[in-house]
PDB file of C-alpha atoms in Angstrom:
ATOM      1  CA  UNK A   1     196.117 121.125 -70.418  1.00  0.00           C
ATOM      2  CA  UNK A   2     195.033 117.694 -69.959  1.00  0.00           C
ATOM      3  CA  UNK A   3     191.481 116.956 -68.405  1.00  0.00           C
ATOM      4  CA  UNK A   4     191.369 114.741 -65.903  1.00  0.00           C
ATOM      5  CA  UNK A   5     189.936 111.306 -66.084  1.00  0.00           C
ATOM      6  CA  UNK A   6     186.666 110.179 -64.293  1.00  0.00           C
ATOM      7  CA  UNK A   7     189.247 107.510 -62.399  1.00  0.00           C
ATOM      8  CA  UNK A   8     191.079 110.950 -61.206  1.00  0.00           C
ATOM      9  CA  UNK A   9     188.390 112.629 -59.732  1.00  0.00           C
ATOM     10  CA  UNK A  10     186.034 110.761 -56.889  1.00  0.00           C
ATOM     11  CA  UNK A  11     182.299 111.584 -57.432  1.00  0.00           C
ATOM     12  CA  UNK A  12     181.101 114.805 -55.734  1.00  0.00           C
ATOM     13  CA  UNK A  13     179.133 117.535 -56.492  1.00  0.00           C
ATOM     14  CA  UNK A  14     180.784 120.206 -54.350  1.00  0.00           C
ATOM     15  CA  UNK A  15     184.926 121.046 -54.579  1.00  0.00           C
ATOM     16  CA  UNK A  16     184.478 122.363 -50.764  1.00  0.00           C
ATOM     17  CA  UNK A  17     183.995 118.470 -50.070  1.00  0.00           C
ATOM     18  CA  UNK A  18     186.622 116.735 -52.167  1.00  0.00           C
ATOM     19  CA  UNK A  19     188.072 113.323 -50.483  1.00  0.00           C
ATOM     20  CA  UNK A  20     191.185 112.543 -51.527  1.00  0.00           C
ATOM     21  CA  UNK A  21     192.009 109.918 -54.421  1.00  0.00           C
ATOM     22  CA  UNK A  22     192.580 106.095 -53.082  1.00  0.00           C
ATOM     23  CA  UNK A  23     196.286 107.130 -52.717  1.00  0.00           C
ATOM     24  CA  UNK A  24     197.062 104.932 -50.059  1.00  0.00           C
ATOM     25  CA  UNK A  25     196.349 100.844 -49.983  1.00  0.00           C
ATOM     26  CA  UNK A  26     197.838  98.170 -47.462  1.00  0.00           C
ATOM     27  CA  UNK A  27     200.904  96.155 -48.249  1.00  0.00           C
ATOM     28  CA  UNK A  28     200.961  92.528 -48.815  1.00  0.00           C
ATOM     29  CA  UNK A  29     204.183  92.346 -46.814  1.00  0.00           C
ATOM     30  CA  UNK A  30     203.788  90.505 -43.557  1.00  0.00           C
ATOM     31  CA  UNK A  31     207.662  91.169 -42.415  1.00  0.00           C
ATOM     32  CA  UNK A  32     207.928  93.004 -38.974  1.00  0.00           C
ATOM     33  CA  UNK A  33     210.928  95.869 -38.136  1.00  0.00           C
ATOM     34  CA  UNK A  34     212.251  93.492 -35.512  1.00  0.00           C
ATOM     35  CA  UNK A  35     215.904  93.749 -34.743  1.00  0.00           C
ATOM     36  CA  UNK A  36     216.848  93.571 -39.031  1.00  0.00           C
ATOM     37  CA  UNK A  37     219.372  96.096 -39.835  1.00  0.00           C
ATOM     38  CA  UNK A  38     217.917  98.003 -42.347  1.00  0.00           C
ATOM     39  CA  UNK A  39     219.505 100.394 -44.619  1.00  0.00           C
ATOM     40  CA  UNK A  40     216.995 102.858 -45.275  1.00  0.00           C
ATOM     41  CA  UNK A  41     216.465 105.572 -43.104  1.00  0.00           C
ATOM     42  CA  UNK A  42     213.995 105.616 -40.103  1.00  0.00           C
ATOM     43  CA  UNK A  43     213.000 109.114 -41.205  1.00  0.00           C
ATOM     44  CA  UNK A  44     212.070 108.056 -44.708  1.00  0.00           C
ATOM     45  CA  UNK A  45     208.569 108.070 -45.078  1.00  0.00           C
ATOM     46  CA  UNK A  46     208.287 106.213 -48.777  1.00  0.00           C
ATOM     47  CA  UNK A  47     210.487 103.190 -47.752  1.00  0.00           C
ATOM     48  CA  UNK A  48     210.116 102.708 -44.075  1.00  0.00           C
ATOM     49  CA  UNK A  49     206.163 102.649 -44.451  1.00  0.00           C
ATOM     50  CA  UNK A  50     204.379  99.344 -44.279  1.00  0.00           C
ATOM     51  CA  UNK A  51     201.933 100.792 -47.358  1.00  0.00           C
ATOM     52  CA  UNK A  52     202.059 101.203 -51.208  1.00  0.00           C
ATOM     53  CA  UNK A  53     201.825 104.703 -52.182  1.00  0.00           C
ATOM     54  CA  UNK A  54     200.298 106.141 -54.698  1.00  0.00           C
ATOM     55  CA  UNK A  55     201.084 109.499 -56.296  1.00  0.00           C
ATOM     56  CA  UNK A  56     198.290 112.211 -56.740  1.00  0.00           C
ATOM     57  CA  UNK A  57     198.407 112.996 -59.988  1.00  0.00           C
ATOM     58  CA  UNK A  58     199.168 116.769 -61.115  1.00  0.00           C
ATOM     59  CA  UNK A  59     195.669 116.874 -63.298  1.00  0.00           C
ATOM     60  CA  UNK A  60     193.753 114.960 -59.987  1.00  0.00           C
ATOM     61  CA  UNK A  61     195.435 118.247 -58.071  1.00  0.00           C
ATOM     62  CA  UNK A  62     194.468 121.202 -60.831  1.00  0.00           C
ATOM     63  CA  UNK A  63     190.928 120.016 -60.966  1.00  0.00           C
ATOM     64  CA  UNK A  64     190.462 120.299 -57.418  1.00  0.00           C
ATOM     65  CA  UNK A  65     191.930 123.406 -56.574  1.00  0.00           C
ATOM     66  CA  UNK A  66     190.021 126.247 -54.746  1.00  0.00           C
ATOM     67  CA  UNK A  67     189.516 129.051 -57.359  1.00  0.00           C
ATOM     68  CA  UNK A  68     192.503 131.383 -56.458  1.00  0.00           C
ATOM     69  CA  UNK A  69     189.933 134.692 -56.194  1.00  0.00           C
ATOM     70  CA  UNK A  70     188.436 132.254 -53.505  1.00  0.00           C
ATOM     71  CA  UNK A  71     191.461 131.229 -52.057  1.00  0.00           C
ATOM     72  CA  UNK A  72     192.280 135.511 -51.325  1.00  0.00           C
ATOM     73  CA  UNK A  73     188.681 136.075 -50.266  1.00  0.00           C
ATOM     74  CA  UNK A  74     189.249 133.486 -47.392  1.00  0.00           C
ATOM     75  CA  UNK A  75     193.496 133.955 -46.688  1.00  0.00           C
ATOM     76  CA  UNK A  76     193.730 138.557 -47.896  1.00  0.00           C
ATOM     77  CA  UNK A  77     197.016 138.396 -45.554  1.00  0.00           C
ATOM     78  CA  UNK A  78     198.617 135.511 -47.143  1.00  0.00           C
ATOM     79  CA  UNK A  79     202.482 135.614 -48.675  1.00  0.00           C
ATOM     80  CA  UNK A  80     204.345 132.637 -50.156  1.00  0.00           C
ATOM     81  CA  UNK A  81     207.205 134.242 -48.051  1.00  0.00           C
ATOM     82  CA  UNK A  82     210.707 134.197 -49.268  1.00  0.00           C
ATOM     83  CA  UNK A  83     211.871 131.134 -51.551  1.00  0.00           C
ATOM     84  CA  UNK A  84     213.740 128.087 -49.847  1.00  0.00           C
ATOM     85  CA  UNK A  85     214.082 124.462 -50.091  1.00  0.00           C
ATOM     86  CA  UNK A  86     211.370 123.812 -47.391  1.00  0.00           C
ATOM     87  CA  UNK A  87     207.660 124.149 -47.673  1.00  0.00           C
ATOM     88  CA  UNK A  88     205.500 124.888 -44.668  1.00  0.00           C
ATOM     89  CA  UNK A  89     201.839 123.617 -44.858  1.00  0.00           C
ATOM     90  CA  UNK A  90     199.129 124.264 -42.634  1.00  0.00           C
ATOM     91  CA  UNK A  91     195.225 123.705 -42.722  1.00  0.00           C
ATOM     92  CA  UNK A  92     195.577 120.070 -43.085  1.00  0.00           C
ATOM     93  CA  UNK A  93     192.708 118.020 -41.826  1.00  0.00           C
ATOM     94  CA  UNK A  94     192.835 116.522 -38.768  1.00  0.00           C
ATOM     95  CA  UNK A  95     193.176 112.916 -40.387  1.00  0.00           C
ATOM     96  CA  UNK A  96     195.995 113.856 -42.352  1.00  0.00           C
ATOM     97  CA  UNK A  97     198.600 111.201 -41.937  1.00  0.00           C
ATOM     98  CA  UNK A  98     202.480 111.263 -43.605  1.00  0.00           C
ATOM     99  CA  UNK A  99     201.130 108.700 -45.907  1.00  0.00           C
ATOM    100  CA  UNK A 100     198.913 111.394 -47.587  1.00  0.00           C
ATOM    101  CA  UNK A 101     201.595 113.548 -47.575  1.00  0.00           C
ATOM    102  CA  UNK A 102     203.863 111.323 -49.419  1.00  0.00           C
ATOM    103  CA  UNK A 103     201.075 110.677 -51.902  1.00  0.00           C
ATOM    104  CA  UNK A 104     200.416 114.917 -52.553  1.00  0.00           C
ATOM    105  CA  UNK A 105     204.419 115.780 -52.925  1.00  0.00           C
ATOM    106  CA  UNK A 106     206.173 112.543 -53.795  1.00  0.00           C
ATOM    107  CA  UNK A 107     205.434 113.235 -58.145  1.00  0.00           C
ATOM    108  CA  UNK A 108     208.148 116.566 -57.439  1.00  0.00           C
ATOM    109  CA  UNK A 109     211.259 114.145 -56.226  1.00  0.00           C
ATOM    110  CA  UNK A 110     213.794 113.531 -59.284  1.00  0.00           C
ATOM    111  CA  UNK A 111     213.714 110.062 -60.667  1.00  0.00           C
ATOM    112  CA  UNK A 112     216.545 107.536 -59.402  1.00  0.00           C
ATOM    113  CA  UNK A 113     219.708 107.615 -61.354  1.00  0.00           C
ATOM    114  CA  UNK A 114     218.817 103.766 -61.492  1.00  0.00           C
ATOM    115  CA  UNK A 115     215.874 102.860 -62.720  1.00  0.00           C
ATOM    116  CA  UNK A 116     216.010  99.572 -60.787  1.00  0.00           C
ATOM    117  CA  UNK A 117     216.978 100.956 -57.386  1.00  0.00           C
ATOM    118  CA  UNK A 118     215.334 103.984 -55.708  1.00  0.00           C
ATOM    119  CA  UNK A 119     216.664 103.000 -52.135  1.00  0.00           C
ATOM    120  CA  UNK A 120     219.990 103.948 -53.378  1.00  0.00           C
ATOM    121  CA  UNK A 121     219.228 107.694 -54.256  1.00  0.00           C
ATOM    122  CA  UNK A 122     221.255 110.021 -51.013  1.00  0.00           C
ATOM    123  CA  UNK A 123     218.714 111.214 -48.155  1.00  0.00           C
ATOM    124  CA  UNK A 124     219.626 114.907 -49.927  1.00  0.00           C
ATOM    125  CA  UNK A 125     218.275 113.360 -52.939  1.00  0.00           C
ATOM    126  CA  UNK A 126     215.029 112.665 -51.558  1.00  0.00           C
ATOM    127  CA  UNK A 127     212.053 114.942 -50.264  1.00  0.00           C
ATOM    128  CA  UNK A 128     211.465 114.929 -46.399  1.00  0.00           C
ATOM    129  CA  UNK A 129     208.658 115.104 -44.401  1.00  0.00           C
ATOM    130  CA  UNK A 130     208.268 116.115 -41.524  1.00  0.00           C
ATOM    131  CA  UNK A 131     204.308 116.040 -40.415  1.00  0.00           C
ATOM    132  CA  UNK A 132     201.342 115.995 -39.597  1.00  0.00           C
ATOM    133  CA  UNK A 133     202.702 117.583 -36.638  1.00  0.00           C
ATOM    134  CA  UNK A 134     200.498 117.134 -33.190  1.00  0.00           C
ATOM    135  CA  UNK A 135     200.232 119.469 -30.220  1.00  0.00           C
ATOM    136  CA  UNK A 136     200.458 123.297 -30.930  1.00  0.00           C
ATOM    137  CA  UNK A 137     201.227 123.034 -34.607  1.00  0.00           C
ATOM    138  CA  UNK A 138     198.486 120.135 -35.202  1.00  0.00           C
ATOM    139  CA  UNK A 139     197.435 120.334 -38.614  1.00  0.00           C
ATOM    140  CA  UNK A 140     200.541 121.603 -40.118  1.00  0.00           C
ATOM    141  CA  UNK A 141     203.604 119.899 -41.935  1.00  0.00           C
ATOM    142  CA  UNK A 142     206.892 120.738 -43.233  1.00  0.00           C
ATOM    143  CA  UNK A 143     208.295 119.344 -46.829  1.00  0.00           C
ATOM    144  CA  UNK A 144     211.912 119.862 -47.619  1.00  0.00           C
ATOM    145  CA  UNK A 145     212.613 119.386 -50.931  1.00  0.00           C
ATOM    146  CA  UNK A 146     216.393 118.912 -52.737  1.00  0.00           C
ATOM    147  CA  UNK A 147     216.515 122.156 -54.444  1.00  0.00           C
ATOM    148  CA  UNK A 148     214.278 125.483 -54.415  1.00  0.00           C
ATOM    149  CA  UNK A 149     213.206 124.445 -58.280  1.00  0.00           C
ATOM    150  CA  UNK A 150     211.153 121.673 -56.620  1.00  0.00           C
ATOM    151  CA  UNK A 151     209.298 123.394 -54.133  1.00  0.00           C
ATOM    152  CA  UNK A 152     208.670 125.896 -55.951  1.00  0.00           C
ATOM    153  CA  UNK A 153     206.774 124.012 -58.697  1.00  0.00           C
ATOM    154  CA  UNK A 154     205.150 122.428 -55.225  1.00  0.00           C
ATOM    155  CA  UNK A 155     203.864 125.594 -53.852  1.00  0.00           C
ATOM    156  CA  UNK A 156     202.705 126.575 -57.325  1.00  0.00           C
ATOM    157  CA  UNK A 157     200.725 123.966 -57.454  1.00  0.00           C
ATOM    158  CA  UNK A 158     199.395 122.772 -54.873  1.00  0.00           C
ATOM    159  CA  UNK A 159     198.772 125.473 -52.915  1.00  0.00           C
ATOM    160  CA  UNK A 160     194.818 125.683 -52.339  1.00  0.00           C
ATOM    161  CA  UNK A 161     194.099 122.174 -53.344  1.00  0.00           C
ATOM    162  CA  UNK A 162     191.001 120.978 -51.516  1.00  0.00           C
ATOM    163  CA  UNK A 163     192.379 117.942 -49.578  1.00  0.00           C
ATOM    164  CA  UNK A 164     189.749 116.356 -47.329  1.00  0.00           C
ATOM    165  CA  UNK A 165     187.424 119.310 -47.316  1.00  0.00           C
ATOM    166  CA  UNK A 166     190.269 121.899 -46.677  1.00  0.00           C
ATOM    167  CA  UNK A 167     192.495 123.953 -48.513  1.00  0.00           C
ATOM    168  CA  UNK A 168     195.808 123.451 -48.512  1.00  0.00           C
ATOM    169  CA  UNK A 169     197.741 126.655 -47.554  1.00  0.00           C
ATOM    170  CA  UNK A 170     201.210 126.640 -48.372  1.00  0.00           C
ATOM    171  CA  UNK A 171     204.246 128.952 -48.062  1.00  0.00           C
ATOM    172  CA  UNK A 172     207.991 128.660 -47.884  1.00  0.00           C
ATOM    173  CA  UNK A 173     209.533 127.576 -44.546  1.00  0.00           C
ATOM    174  CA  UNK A 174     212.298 129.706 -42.784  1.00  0.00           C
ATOM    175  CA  UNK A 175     215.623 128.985 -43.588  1.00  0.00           C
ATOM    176  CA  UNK A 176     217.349 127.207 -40.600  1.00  0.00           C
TER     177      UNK A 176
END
C-alpha cells in the first residue's frame, strides 16, 4: 500500500482530532438558480452545488482510520447488517454538511461513459445522498450507491475514519 503524502494528511499529532482535508473550496461561478431550466437534478448534490469538490483520497482515508480493536472497544454491539445498495452513517459531526459527504463517497461512483460529460450519466448511475439529516436523526446520513459492489467497498473502507474528531460508523441501510 501506498503511504500517504504530507499534502494528504493535515498536521496533527493526535488521530482522535483529525480535520478533514481542504475538500471543499468556493466556486468562481457568480450565476444564480433563478427561474433557468436546468437539467440536472435538484437532488444531485455534485452538480446542483454552488462549490468545487474535491475527492478524499482512499490513502488520506486509510491513514486516518480508528484502529479497528479501537473501533470494537468503543461500538462491542456493532453489525454491518445485511448487504444492500444503501449505506447508513451515523456519528457525523455536527458540522457535517452534504458537501463533505460528497467529498468522503464521491471516489466509489463509476466513471462517465463520456469522458467529456458527467451530467449525462442516469440518476441510477450516480450515488445519492441523502444527509446530514436534522431533528431526531441529526448527525446521521444515508448514501445509496448503484450497485451493492460499491457500497460495499464504501463500508469497507471507510467505516471508522476519524472525520472531524469522530468516527465514522457505518452499516448497510434497510432495504425499502
Amino acid at each position: 500500500s501506498t503511504s500517504p503524502t504530507k499534502d494528504d494528511i493535515p498536521p496533527t499529532t493526535s488521530s482522535t482530532n483529525i480535520s478533514p482535508p481542504p475538500s471543499v473550496s468556493s466556486s468562481t461561478s457568480t450565476s444564480t438558480s433563478s427561474s433557468s431550466s436546468s437539467s440536472s437534478s435538484s437532488t444531485d448534490p455534485i452538480t446542483s452545488l454552488s462549490t468545487v469538490i474535491t475527492p478524499t483520497s482512499h490513502d488520506f482515508i486509510t491513514a486516518n482510520r480508528l484502529p479497528i480493536d479501537e473501533f470494537k472497544r468503543i461500538y462491542p454491539q456493532y453489525e454491518a447488517g445485511v448487504p444492500s445498495k444503501t449505506l447508513f452513517i451515523k456519528n457525523l459531526d455536527a458540522t457535517t454538511t452534504p458537501e463533505d459527504l460528497v467529498s468522503i463517497f464521491m471516489t466509489f461512483e463509476s466513471p462517465a461513459k463520456s469522458s467529456d460529460d458527467t451530467s449525462t450519466r442516469q440518476s441510477s448511475e450516480r450515488i445519492q445522498y441523502k444527509g446530514p439529516l436534522t431533528g431526531r436523526m441529526k448527525g446521521q446520513a444515508f448514501v445509496t450507491f448503484p450497485n451493492q459492489e460499491g457500497a460495499t467497498a464504501a463500508l469497507e473502507l471507510v467505516n471508522s475514519f476519524m472525520w472531524k474528531g469522530k468516527p465514522l460508523v457505518i452499516m448497510y441501510g434497510k432495504a425499502k
